[in-house]
Coordinates of C-alpha atoms and ligand atoms in Angstrom, one line a residue:
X1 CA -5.1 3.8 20.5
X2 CA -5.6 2.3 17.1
X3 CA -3.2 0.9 14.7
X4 CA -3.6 0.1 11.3
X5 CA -1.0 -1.6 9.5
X6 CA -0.9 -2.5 5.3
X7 CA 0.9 -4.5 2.6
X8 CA 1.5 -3.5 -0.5
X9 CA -1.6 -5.3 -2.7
X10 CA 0.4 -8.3 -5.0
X11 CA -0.5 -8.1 -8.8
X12 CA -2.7 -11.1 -10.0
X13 CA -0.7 -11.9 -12.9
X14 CA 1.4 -15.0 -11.0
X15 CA 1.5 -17.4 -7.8
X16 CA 2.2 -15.8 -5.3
X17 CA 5.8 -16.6 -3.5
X18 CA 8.0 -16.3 -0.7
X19 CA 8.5 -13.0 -1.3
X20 CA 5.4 -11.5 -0.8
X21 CA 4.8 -13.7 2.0
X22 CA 7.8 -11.8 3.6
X23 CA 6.0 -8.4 3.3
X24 CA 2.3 -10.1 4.8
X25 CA 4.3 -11.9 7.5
X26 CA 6.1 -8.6 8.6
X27 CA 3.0 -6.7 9.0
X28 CA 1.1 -9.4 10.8
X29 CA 4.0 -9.8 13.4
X30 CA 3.1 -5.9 14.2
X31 CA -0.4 -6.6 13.8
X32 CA -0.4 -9.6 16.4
X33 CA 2.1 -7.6 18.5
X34 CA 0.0 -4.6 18.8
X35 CA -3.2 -6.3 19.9
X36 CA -0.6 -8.0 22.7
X37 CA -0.4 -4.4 23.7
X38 CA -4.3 -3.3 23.8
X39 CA -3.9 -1.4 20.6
X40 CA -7.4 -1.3 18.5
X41 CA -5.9 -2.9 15.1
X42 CA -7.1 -3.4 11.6
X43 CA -4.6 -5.2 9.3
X44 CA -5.2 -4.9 5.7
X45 CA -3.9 -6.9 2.6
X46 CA -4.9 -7.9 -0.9
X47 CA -4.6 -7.8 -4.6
X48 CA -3.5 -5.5 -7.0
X49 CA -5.8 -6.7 -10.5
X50 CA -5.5 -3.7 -13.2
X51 CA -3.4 -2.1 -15.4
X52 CA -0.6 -3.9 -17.9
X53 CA 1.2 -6.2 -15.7
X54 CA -1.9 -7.8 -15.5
X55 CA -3.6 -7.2 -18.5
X56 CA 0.2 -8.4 -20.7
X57 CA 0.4 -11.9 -18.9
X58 CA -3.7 -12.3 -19.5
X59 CA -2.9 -11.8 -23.2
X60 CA -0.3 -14.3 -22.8
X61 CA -2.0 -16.6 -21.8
X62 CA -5.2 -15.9 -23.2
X63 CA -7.4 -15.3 -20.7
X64 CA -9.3 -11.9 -19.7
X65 CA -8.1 -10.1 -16.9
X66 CA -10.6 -10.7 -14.5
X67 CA -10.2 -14.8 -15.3
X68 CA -6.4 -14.2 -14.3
X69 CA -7.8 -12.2 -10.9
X70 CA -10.3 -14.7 -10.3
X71 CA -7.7 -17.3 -10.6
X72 CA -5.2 -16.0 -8.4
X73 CA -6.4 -13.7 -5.9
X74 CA -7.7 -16.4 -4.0
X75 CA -3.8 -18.4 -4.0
X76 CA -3.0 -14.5 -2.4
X77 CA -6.0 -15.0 0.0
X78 CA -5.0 -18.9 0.8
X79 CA -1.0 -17.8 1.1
X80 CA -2.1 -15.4 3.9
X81 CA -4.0 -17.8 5.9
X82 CA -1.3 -20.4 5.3
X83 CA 1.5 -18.2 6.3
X84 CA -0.9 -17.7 9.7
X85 CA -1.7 -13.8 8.3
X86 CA -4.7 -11.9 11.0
X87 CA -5.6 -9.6 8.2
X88 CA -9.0 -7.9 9.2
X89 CA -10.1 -7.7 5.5
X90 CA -8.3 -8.7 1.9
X91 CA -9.0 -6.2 -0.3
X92 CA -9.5 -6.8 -4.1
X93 CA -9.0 -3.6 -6.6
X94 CA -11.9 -5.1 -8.8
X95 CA -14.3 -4.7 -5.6
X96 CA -17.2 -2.2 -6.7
X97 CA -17.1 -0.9 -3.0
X98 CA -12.8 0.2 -3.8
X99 CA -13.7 1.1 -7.5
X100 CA -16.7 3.6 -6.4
X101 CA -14.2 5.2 -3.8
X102 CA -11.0 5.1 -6.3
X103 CA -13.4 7.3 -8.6
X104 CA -14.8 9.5 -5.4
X105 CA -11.4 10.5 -4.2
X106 CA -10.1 10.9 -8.1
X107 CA -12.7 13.5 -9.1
X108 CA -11.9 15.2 -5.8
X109 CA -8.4 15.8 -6.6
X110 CA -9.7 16.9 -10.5
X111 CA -12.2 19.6 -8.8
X112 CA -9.1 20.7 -6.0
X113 CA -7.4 21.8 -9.4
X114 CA -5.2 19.2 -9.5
X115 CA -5.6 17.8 -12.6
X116 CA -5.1 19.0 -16.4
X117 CA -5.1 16.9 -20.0
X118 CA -1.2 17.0 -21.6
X119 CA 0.9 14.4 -24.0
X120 CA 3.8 12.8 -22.2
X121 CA 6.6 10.5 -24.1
X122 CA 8.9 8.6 -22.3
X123 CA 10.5 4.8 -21.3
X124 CA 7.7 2.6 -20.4
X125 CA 8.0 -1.0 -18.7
X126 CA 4.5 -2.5 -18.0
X127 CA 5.8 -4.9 -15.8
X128 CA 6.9 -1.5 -13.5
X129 CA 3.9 0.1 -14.9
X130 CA 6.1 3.3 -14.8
X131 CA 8.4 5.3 -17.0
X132 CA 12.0 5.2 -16.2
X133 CA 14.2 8.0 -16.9
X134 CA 17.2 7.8 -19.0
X135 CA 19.0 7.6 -15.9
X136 CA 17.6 4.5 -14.7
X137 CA 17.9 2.5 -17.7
X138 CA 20.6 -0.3 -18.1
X139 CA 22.1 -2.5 -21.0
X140 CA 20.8 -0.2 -24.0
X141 CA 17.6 1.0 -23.2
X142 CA 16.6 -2.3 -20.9
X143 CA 14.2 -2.1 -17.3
X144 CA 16.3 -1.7 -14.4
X145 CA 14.2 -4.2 -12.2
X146 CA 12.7 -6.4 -15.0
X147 CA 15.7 -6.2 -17.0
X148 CA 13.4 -6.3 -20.5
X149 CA 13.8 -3.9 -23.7
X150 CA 11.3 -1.1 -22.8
X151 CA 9.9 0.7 -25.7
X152 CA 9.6 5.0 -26.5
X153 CA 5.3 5.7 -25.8
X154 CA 3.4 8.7 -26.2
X155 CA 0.4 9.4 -24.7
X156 CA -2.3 12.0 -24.7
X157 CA -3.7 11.6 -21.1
X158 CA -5.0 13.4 -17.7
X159 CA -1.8 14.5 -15.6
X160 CA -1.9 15.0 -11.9
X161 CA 0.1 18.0 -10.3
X162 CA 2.8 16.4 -8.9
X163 CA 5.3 19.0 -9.2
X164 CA 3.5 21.4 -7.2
X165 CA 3.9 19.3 -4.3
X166 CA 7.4 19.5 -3.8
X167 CA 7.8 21.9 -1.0
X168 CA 4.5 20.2 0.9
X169 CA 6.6 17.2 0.6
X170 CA 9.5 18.3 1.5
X171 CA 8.1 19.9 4.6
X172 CA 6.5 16.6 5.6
X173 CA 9.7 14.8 5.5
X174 CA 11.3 17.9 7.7
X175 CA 8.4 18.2 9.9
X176 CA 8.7 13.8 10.2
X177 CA 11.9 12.4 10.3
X178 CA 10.7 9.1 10.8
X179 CA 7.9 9.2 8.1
X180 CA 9.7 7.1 5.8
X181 CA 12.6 4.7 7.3
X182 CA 14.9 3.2 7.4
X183 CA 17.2 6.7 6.9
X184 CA 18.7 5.5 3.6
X185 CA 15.2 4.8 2.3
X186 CA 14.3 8.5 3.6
X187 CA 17.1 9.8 1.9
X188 CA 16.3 8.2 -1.1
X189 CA 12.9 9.7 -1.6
X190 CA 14.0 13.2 -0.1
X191 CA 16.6 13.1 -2.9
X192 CA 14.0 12.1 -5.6
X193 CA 11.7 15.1 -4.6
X194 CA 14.2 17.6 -4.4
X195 CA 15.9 16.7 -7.8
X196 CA 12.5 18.3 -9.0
X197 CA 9.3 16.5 -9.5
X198 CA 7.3 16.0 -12.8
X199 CA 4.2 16.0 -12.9
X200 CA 2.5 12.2 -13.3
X201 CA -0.1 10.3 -15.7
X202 CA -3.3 10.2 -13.8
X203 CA -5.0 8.0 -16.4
X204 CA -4.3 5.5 -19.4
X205 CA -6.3 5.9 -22.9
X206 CA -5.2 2.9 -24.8
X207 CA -5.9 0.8 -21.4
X208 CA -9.6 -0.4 -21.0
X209 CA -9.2 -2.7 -17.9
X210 CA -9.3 -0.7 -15.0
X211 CA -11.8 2.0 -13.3
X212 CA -13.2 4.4 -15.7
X213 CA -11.8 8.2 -15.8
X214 CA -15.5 9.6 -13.8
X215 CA -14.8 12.9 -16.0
X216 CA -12.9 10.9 -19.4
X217 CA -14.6 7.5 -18.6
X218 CA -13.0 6.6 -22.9
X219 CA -9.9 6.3 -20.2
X220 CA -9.2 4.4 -17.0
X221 CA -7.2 5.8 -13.9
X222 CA -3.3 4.7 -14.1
X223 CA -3.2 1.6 -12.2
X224 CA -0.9 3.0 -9.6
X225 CA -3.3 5.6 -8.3
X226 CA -6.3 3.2 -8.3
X227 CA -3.8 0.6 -6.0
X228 CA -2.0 2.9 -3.3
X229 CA -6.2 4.1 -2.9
X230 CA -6.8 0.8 -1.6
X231 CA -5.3 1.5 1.4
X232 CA -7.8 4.3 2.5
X233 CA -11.1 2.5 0.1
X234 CA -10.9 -0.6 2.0
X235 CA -11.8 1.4 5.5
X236 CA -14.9 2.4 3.6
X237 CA -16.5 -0.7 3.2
X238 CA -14.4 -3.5 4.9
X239 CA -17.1 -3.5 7.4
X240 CA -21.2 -3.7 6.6
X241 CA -22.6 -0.2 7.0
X242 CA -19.8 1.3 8.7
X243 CA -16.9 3.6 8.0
X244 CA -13.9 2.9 9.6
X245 CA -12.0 6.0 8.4
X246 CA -12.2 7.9 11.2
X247 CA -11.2 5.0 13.5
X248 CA -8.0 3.8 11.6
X249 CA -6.4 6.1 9.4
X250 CA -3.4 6.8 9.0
X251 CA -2.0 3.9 8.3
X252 CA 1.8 2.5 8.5
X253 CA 2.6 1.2 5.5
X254 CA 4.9 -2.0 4.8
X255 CA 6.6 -2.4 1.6
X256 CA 9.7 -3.5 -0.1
X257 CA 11.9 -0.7 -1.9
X258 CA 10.7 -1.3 -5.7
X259 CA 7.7 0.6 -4.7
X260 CA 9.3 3.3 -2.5
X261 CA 8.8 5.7 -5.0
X262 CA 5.1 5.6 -5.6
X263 CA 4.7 5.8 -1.6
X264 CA 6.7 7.9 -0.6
X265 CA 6.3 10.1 -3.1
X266 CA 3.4 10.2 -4.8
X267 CA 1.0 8.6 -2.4
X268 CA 1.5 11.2 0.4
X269 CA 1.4 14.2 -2.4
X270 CA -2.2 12.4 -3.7
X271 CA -3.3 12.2 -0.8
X272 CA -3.0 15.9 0.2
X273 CA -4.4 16.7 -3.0
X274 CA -7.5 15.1 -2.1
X275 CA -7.3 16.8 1.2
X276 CA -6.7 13.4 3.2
X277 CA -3.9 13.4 5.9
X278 CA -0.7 11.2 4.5
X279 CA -0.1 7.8 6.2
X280 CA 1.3 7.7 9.2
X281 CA 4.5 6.2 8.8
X282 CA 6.0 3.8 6.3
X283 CA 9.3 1.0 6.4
X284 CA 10.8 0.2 3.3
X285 CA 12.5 -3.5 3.6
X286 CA 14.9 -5.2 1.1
X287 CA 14.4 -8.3 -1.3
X288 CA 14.6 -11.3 -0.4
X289 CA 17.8 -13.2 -2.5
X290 CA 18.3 -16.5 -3.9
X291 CA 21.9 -17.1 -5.2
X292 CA 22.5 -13.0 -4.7
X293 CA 19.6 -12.3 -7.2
X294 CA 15.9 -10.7 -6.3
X295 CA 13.7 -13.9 -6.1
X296 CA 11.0 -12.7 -8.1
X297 CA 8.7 -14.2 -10.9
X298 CA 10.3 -12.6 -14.2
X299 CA 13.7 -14.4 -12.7
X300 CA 12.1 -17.7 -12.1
X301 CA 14.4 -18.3 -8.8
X302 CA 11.2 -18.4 -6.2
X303 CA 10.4 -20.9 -3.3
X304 CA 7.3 -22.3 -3.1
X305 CA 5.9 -21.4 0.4
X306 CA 3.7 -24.5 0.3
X307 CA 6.8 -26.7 0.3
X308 CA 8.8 -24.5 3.0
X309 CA 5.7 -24.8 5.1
X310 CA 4.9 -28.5 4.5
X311 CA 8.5 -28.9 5.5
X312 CA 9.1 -26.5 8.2
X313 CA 5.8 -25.4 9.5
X314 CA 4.7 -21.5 9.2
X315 CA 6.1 -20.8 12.6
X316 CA 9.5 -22.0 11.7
X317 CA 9.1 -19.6 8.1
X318 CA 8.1 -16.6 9.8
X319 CA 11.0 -16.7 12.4
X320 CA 13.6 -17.4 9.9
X321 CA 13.0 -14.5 7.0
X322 CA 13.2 -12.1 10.1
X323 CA 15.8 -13.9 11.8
X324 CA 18.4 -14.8 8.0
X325 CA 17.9 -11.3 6.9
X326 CA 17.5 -7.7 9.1
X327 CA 14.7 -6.0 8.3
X328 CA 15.3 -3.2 5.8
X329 CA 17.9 -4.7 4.1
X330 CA 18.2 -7.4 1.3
X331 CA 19.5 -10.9 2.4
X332 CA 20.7 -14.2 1.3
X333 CA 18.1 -17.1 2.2
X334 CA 18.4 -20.8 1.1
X335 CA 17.4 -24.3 1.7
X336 CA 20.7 -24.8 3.9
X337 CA 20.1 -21.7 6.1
X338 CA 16.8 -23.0 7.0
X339 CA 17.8 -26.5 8.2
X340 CA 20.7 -24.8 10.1
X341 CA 18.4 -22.3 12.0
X342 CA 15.6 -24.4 12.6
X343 CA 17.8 -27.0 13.9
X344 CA 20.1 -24.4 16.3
X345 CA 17.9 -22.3 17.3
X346 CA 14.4 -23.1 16.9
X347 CA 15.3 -27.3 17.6
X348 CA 18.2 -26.9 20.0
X349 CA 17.9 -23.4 22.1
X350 CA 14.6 -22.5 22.4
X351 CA 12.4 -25.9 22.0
X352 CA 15.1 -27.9 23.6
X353 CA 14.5 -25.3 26.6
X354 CA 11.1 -25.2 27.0
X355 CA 10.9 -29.1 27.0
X356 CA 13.7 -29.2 29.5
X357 CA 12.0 -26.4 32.1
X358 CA 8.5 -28.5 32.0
X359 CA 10.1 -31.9 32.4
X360 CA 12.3 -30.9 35.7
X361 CA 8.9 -28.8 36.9
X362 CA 7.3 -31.8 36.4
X363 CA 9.7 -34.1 37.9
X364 CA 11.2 -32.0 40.5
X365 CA 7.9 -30.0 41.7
X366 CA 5.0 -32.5 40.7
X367 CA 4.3 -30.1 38.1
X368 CA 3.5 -26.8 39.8
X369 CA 5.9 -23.9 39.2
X370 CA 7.1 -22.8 43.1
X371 CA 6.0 -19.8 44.6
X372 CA 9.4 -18.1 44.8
X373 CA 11.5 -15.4 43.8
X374 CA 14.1 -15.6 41.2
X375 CA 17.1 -14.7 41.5
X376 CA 18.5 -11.2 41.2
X377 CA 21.3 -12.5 38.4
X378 CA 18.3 -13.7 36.1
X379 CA 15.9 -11.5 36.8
X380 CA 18.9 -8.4 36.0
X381 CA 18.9 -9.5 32.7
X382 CA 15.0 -9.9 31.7
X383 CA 15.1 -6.1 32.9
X384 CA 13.6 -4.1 30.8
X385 CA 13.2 -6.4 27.8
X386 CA 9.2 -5.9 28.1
X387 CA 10.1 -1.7 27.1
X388 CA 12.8 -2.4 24.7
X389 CA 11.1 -4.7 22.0
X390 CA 7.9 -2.5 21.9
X391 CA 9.9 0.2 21.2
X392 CA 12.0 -1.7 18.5
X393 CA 8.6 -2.3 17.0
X394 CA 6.9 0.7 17.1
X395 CA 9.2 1.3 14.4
X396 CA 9.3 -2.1 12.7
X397 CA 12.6 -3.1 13.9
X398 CA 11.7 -6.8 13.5
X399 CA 15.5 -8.3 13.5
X400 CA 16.8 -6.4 16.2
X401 CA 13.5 -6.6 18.6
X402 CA 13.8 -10.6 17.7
X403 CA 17.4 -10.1 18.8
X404 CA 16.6 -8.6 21.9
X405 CA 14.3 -11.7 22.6
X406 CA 16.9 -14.0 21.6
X407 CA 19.3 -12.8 23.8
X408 CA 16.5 -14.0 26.5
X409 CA 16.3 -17.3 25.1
X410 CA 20.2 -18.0 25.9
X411 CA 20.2 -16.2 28.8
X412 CA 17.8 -18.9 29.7
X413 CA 19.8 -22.2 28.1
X414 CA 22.4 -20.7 30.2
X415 CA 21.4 -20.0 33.6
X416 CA 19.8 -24.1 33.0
X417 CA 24.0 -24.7 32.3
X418 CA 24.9 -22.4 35.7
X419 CA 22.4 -23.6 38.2
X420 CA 22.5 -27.7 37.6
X421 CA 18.9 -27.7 38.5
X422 CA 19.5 -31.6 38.6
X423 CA 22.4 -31.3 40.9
X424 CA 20.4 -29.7 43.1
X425 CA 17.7 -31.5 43.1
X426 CA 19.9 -34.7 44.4
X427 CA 20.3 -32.9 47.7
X428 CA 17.4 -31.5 49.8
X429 CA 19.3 -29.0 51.8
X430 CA 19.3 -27.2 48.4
X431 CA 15.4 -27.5 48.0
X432 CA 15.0 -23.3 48.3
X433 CA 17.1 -22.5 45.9
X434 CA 16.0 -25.1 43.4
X435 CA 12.1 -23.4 43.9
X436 CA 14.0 -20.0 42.7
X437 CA 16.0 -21.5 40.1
X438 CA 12.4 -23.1 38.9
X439 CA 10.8 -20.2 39.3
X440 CA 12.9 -17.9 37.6
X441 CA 12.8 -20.4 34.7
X442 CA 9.2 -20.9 34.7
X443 CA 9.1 -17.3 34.7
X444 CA 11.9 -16.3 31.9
X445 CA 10.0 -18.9 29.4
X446 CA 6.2 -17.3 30.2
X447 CA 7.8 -13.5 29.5
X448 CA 9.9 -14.9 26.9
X449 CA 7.0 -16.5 24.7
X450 CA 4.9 -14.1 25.0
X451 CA 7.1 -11.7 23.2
X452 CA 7.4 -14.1 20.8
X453 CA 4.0 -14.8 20.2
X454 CA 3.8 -12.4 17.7
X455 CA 6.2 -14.4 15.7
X456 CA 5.3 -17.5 15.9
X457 CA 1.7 -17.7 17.5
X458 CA 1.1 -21.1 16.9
X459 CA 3.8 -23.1 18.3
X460 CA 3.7 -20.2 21.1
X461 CA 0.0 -21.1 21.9
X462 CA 0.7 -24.5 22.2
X463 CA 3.6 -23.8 24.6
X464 CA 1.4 -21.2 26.6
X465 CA -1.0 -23.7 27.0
X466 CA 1.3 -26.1 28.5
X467 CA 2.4 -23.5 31.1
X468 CA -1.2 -21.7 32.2
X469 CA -0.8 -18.8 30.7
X470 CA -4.6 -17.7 29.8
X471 CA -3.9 -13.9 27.9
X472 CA -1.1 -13.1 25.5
X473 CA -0.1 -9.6 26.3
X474 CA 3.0 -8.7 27.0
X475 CA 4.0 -9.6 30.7
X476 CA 7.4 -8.0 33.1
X477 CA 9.6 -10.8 34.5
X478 CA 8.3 -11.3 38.3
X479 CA 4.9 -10.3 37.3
X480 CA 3.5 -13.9 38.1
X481 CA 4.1 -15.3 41.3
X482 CA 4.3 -19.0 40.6
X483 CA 1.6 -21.9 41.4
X484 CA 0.7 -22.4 37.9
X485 CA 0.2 -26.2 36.8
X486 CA 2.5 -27.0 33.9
X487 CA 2.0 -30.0 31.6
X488 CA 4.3 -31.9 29.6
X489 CA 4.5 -31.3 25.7
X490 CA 6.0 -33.2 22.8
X491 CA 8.7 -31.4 21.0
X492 CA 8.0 -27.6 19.9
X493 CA 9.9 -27.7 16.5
X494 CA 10.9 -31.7 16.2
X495 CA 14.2 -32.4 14.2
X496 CA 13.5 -33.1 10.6
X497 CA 15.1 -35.4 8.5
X498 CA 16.8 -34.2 5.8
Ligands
LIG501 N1 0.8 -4.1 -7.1 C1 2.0 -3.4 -6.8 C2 1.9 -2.8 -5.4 C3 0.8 -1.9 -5.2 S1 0.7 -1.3 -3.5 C4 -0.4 -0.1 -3.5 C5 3.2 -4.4 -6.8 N2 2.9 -5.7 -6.7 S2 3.9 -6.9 -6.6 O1 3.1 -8.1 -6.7 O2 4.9 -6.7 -7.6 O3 4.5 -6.9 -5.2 C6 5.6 -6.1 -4.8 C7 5.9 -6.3 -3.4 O4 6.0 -7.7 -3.0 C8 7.2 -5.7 -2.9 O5 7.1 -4.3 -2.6 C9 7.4 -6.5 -1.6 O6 6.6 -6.1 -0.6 C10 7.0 -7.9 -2.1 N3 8.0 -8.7 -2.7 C11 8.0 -9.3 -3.9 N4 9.2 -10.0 -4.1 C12 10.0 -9.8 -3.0 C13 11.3 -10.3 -2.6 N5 12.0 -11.1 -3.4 N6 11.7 -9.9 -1.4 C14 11.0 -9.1 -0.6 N7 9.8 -8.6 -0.9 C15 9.3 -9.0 -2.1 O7 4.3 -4.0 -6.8

């Protein structure tokens, strides 16, 4: 089976921070844990480099666009291999191979009929790129998300037939509950389309940075259309000579809820106007907070990754934004949260563990994990675990399916606290249970990290390593009989001075 899993692609108009390293960590935890599991994946992220968020903070600073792209794609493409990202390609939007397709797919839609010329005059933030209704605006006539005075525009452009779409839409959402989740996300864009859809700016004429209009090529396609096509483009050409379509689409789509409307909405109704089946699924997940506000460049409240990383380790970053905050919903993370995690649980329960089941293998069984079986009281609990956080993740349930592994992890810390492996080891009458206690141990860590893995792959690696485990798919508890050699390791996550 074949999986293909996205971010949304960043806008080149700022370093990158923690916040979109959230969104590229999430996908490459399903990425990683889907080739555990055999699946064929391709994992795509990248930048977003037209239209006026980009083309305003260019002026700003007087650059061209393409000088801001140039600059900061590559702090996108670095932030992804810091942050330990698998992605199988990053795309660009100023790629000739994504332009060429953007202009493809857009004159299919304009000869499916989809397409007319009209005026439209509305609120218009180019930070959103989007006009807000009078609903959405706050304080006067201010941005809801960028919170800046938006100004009244007319424009004379190409319009794409959105509101013909509703019912189509709102049969796919009927026909697929879980198309867009979680529920309240679902709800959210079912309500938008059934409130009655207008129909959309296809193109922008006072624009000229972006891909040329193939019929109007005075205007360039609206910067949103030309980025949600990345995700089908990139298939096109992210491989020499080969089209990967076929193989990999549709695609599940991670993203935060700013952008729910343009995917959920407008991407799916696009892509049906071209005649392409809509992604597969997609998971909408909250904001990152610092001191109960969106950390986000406008605000100014971001952390640097690089320092969280220099200071924690990627491992350590990945596991806490899943672990602070559940998936799908906004969440408080700070400085002081870190330490405390890191130090409980990543320090204390689960590196604090592994160094304790090596050292009394090492000591107690000249480092060779018995060939025994565990007993029925740990083994009763590691039941099932191997089902349970696939399924969790087949839907991108990464809190609770790092719960469920948890909840393995103490089991573990205290069956050590039950059994008194070092009591037993004092007295050799108890030398057959002791190779069970061992055993089940040994075994709880292998099945353990290997569900992990996905997490935190390197600091798993390491400790897979240590115990002889050669593969990293997923394992059942019992499914290795013992005999492996185990070597000792220095701390997994050592304690950091504050
Ligand atoms: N370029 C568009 C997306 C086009 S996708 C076809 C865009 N870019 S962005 O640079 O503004 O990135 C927005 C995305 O970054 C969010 O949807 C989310 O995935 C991620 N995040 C940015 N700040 C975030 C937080 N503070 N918290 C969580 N995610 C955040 O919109």
């Amino acid at each position: 089976m074949s999986y293909y899993v996205t971010t949304p692609i960043y806008y080149v108009n700022g370093e990158p921070h923690l916040g979109h390293a959230y969104s590229t960590i999430a996908a490459d935890i399903l990425a990683r844990h889907m080739r555990q599991r055999g699946e064929d994946v391709f994992f795509l992220t990248g930048t977003d480099e037209h239209g006026e968020p980009v083309t305003q903070e260019a002026e700003r600073e007087g650059v061209t666009p393409r000088e801001l792209g140039d600059r900061y794609a590559p702090r996108f493409r670095q932030l992804a291999a810091k942050v330990e990202a698998s992605n199988d390609f990053f795309i660009r939007t100023t790629d000739d191979g994504h332009m060429k397709r953007v202009q493809e797919i857009v004159q299919r839609v304009y000869d499916n009929g989809h397409v007319y010329e009209g005026v439209y005059e509305g609120w218009y933030c180019p930070r959103c790129a989007d006009f807000k209704t009078e609903s959405e605006l706050v304080d006067g006539n201010r941005c809801p998300i960028h919170k800046i005075e938006l100004t009244r525009e007319k424009q004379d452009n190409w319009f794409f037939r959105l509101s013909t779409f509703q019912q189509p839409l709102e049969r796919l959402f009927a026909e697929r509950p879980d198309f867009v989740t979680p529920e309240s996300r679902r709800n959210e864009a079912l309500a938008f389309i059934r409130q009655g859809l207008q129909d959309v700016s296809l193109s922008r004429p006072t624009l000229k940075w972006g891909v040329p209009v193939p019929w109007d090529t005075e205007q360039v396609i609206y910067v949103w259309f030309d980025a949600l096509l990345n995700y089908v483009t990139a298939l096109g050409y992210a491989r020499d000579g080969e089209d990967l379509t076929e193989r990999y689409w549709p695609a599940f789509h991670i993203l935060a809820k700013d952008i729910l409307k343009f995917h959920a909405v407008y991407w799916p109704a696009f892509l049906m106007a071209a005649g392409i089946d809509p992604p597969k699924r997609m998971f909408i997940h909250g904001y990152l907070l610092m001191e109960g506000h969106k950390m986000s460049k406008s605000l100014g409240n971001v952390l640097d990754p690089d320092e969280v990383i220099a200071k924690y380790g990627a491992d350590a970053l990945r596991y806490y934004c899943f672990r602070e905050v559940s998936f799908g919903q906004d969440g408080q993370i700070s400085p002081a949260g870190f330490e405390a995690r890191y130090e409980a649980e990543l320090a204390n329960e689960y590196g604090n563990l592994a160094n304790r089941i090596l050292s009394m293998v090492g000591r107690y069984r000249d480092g060779t994990v018995p060939e025994a079986e565990a007993e029925i009281e740990l083994a009763a609990d590691f039941e099932g675990a191997p089902e349970r956080v696939p399924q969790l993740l087949d839907g991108a349930e990464l809190t609770q399916a790092l719960e469920e592994i948890w909840r393995l992890v103490r089991r573990l810390n205290q069956y050590v606290e039950e059994t008194r492996p070092w009591d037993l080891a004092k007295d050799p009458a108890e030398a057959e249970r002791l190779d069970r206690v061992l055993y089940g141990l040994a075994e709880g860590l292998r099945v353990t990290t290997l569900l992990l893995h996905a997490y935190m792959p390197e600091s798993t690696s390491r400790l897979l390593e240590a115990i002889g485990e050669p593969g990293r798919e997923l394992s059942r508890f019992g499914s290795r009989d013992g005999g492996q050699r185990i070597e000792s390791l220095p701390p997994l996550f050592p304690k950091i001075d504050a």
